[in-house]
Amino acid sequence: MSTVAYKDGIIAGDTKLTDGNLKLHAQKIYRVHDKLLVGLTGDWLGCLKFLNWIQQNNHYPEITAGWNFEEKDTLKFEALVADKDSIAIYDHCMIKMYIDETFWASGSGRDIAIGAMAHGATAEEAVEIATEYDTYTEGEVMT
């Protein structure tokens, strides 16, 4: 999957991307409209659909238009979206969940990263720690 983490106005993520048995690298951290920080984990096609949706000023029907139930189940992703006032997670069904914390993480290394940040790590350090212990978190850590 991957790991993205947010703390103190910084979002960080690894760059590992897999397609079957092929290992690739991709940018998973984006700044949108000069105010939103977005980190993506999960199925990459779902992630890209979400990124396109939020870049188009997030009109709810656009991302789900044409999706059927089976496609939603195969395009499972999670997006961590933060601005100066809040942190939210969007899941593949476009359910937005606000996180009432000062830091958060998403992806397969989420628990590792949250634990690291709770003990003083920055978002970038938390993802670096997740690369050591989570099988699916790997590659350069980007902010």
mmCIF file of C-alpha atoms in Angstrom:
data_model
loop_
_atom_site.group_PDB
_atom_site.id
_atom_site.type_symbol
_atom_site.label_atom_id
_atom_site.label_comp_id
_atom_site.label_asym_id
_atom_site.label_seq_id
_atom_site.Cartn_x
_atom_site.Cartn_y
_atom_site.Cartn_z
ATOM 1 C CA MET A 1 0.000 0.000 0.000
ATOM 2 C CA SER A 2 2.231 2.901 1.225
ATOM 3 C CA THR A 3 2.495 5.352 4.078
ATOM 4 C CA VAL A 4 1.718 9.067 4.170
ATOM 5 C CA ALA A 5 1.909 11.156 7.333
ATOM 6 C CA TYR A 6 0.961 14.701 8.328
ATOM 7 C CA LYS A 7 2.253 16.747 11.257
ATOM 8 C CA ASP A 8 3.009 20.433 11.897
ATOM 9 C CA GLY A 9 1.983 21.578 8.416
ATOM 10 C CA ILE A 10 4.171 18.986 6.651
ATOM 11 C CA ILE A 11 2.949 15.967 4.717
ATOM 12 C CA ALA A 12 5.345 13.169 3.762
ATOM 13 C CA GLY A 13 5.039 9.912 1.866
ATOM 14 C CA ASP A 14 7.025 7.062 0.446
ATOM 15 C CA THR A 15 7.316 6.484 -3.303
ATOM 16 C CA LYS A 16 6.836 2.714 -3.741
ATOM 17 C CA LEU A 17 4.196 1.702 -6.281
ATOM 18 C CA THR A 18 3.490 -1.866 -7.355
ATOM 19 C CA ASP A 19 1.718 -3.312 -10.385
ATOM 20 C CA GLY A 20 1.454 -7.033 -9.904
ATOM 21 C CA ASN A 21 5.019 -8.175 -9.297
ATOM 22 C CA LEU A 22 6.503 -4.999 -10.814
ATOM 23 C CA LYS A 23 7.886 -2.417 -8.385
ATOM 24 C CA LEU A 24 7.792 1.225 -9.534
ATOM 25 C CA HIS A 25 8.089 4.625 -7.881
ATOM 26 C CA ALA A 26 5.570 7.476 -7.937
ATOM 27 C CA GLN A 27 4.905 10.832 -6.321
ATOM 28 C CA LYS A 28 2.132 10.458 -3.735
ATOM 29 C CA ILE A 29 2.262 13.921 -2.136
ATOM 30 C CA TYR A 30 0.584 16.928 -3.776
ATOM 31 C CA ARG A 31 -0.245 20.561 -3.027
ATOM 32 C CA VAL A 32 -3.654 21.460 -4.472
ATOM 33 C CA HIS A 33 -4.964 25.014 -4.975
ATOM 34 C CA ASP A 34 -2.044 26.341 -2.862
ATOM 35 C CA LYS A 35 -3.911 25.402 0.315
ATOM 36 C CA LEU A 36 -4.499 21.644 0.501
ATOM 37 C CA LEU A 37 -1.842 19.030 1.205
ATOM 38 C CA VAL A 38 -2.845 15.657 -0.242
ATOM 39 C CA GLY A 39 -1.236 12.256 0.371
ATOM 40 C CA LEU A 40 -2.450 9.166 -1.506
ATOM 41 C CA THR A 41 -2.337 5.460 -0.613
ATOM 42 C CA GLY A 42 -3.921 2.349 -2.068
ATOM 43 C CA ASP A 43 -4.970 1.441 -5.600
ATOM 44 C CA TRP A 44 -3.190 3.896 -7.892
ATOM 45 C CA LEU A 45 -6.035 4.310 -10.405
ATOM 46 C CA GLY A 46 -8.367 5.198 -7.528
ATOM 47 C CA CYS A 47 -5.733 7.604 -6.184
ATOM 48 C CA LEU A 48 -5.411 9.331 -9.553
ATOM 49 C CA LYS A 49 -9.199 9.621 -9.914
ATOM 50 C CA PHE A 50 -9.333 11.238 -6.480
ATOM 51 C CA LEU A 51 -6.472 13.612 -7.315
ATOM 52 C CA ASN A 52 -8.209 14.683 -10.528
ATOM 53 C CA TRP A 53 -11.456 15.172 -8.600
ATOM 54 C CA ILE A 54 -9.936 17.355 -5.887
ATOM 55 C CA GLN A 55 -7.961 19.372 -8.437
ATOM 56 C CA GLN A 56 -11.256 20.111 -10.220
ATOM 57 C CA ASN A 57 -12.600 21.814 -7.061
ATOM 58 C CA ASN A 58 -14.084 18.606 -5.657
ATOM 59 C CA HIS A 59 -17.582 18.445 -7.061
ATOM 60 C CA TYR A 60 -18.834 15.229 -5.467
ATOM 61 C CA PRO A 61 -20.558 13.550 -8.460
ATOM 62 C CA GLU A 62 -17.521 13.799 -10.740
ATOM 63 C CA ILE A 63 -15.392 11.176 -9.031
ATOM 64 C CA THR A 64 -18.130 8.572 -8.745
ATOM 65 C CA ALA A 65 -19.797 9.155 -12.139
ATOM 66 C CA GLY A 66 -19.721 5.900 -14.056
ATOM 67 C CA TRP A 67 -18.420 3.858 -11.137
ATOM 68 C CA ASN A 68 -20.233 0.676 -10.372
ATOM 69 C CA PHE A 69 -20.075 -1.245 -7.115
ATOM 70 C CA GLU A 70 -17.486 -3.712 -8.424
ATOM 71 C CA GLU A 71 -15.165 -0.898 -9.574
ATOM 72 C CA LYS A 72 -15.352 0.837 -6.193
ATOM 73 C CA ASP A 73 -14.305 -2.407 -4.541
ATOM 74 C CA THR A 74 -11.276 -2.750 -6.802
ATOM 75 C CA LEU A 75 -10.249 0.931 -6.650
ATOM 76 C CA LYS A 76 -9.708 1.044 -2.906
ATOM 77 C CA PHE A 77 -7.660 4.047 -1.899
ATOM 78 C CA GLU A 78 -7.337 6.453 0.976
ATOM 79 C CA ALA A 79 -6.461 10.133 0.728
ATOM 80 C CA LEU A 80 -5.129 12.180 3.620
ATOM 81 C CA VAL A 81 -6.070 15.829 3.037
ATOM 82 C CA ALA A 82 -4.890 18.618 5.326
ATOM 83 C CA ASP A 83 -5.105 22.379 5.362
ATOM 84 C CA LYS A 84 -4.157 24.925 8.014
ATOM 85 C CA ASP A 85 -7.293 24.132 10.032
ATOM 86 C CA SER A 86 -8.045 20.434 9.659
ATOM 87 C CA ILE A 87 -7.037 16.911 8.735
ATOM 88 C CA ALA A 88 -9.437 14.616 6.875
ATOM 89 C CA ILE A 89 -9.365 11.156 5.344
ATOM 90 C CA TYR A 90 -11.361 10.254 2.232
ATOM 91 C CA ASP A 91 -11.956 6.580 1.530
ATOM 92 C CA HIS A 92 -12.717 4.932 -1.815
ATOM 93 C CA CYS A 93 -16.462 5.507 -1.315
ATOM 94 C CA MET A 94 -15.765 9.245 -0.920
ATOM 95 C CA ILE A 95 -16.679 9.285 2.735
ATOM 96 C CA LYS A 96 -14.862 12.199 4.371
ATOM 97 C CA MET A 97 -13.799 11.633 7.965
ATOM 98 C CA TYR A 98 -12.362 14.532 9.934
ATOM 99 C CA ILE A 99 -9.515 13.597 12.265
ATOM 100 C CA ASP A 100 -9.515 15.480 15.557
ATOM 101 C CA GLU A 101 -5.767 15.142 16.111
ATOM 102 C CA THR A 102 -2.727 17.323 15.445
ATOM 103 C CA PHE A 103 -1.072 14.591 13.329
ATOM 104 C CA TRP A 104 -2.232 11.549 11.386
ATOM 105 C CA ALA A 105 -1.106 8.925 8.901
ATOM 106 C CA SER A 106 -2.660 6.714 6.262
ATOM 107 C CA GLY A 107 -1.770 3.487 4.498
ATOM 108 C CA SER A 108 -0.275 0.180 5.470
ATOM 109 C CA GLY A 109 2.354 1.797 7.709
ATOM 110 C CA ARG A 110 -0.175 4.072 9.415
ATOM 111 C CA ASP A 111 0.108 2.619 12.908
ATOM 112 C CA ILE A 112 3.912 2.695 12.804
ATOM 113 C CA ALA A 113 3.934 6.321 11.629
ATOM 114 C CA ILE A 114 1.335 7.470 14.178
ATOM 115 C CA GLY A 115 3.318 5.818 16.975
ATOM 116 C CA ALA A 116 6.522 7.477 15.776
ATOM 117 C CA MET A 117 4.891 10.927 15.627
ATOM 118 C CA ALA A 118 3.355 10.419 19.080
ATOM 119 C CA HIS A 119 6.909 10.004 20.345
ATOM 120 C CA GLY A 120 8.207 13.165 18.684
ATOM 121 C CA ALA A 121 9.044 12.179 15.111
ATOM 122 C CA THR A 122 8.286 14.588 12.278
ATOM 123 C CA ALA A 123 6.027 13.430 9.436
ATOM 124 C CA GLU A 124 9.093 12.723 7.297
ATOM 125 C CA GLU A 125 10.836 10.790 10.082
ATOM 126 C CA ALA A 126 7.646 8.812 10.726
ATOM 127 C CA VAL A 127 7.479 7.642 7.109
ATOM 128 C CA GLU A 128 11.197 6.805 7.175
ATOM 129 C CA ILE A 129 10.552 4.647 10.247
ATOM 130 C CA ALA A 130 7.625 2.981 8.453
ATOM 131 C CA THR A 131 9.960 2.079 5.555
ATOM 132 C CA GLU A 132 12.000 0.047 8.039
ATOM 133 C CA TYR A 133 9.089 -1.974 9.453
ATOM 134 C CA ASP A 134 6.245 -2.015 6.896
ATOM 135 C CA THR A 135 6.626 -4.371 3.922
ATOM 136 C CA TYR A 136 4.639 -2.098 1.606
ATOM 137 C CA THR A 137 6.365 1.212 2.443
ATOM 138 C CA GLU A 138 9.583 1.809 0.559
ATOM 139 C CA GLY A 139 11.579 4.220 -1.567
ATOM 140 C CA GLU A 140 12.475 7.865 -1.247
ATOM 141 C CA VAL A 141 10.447 9.826 1.294
ATOM 142 C CA MET A 142 9.015 12.974 -0.263
ATOM 143 C CA THR A 143 7.494 16.052 1.372
#
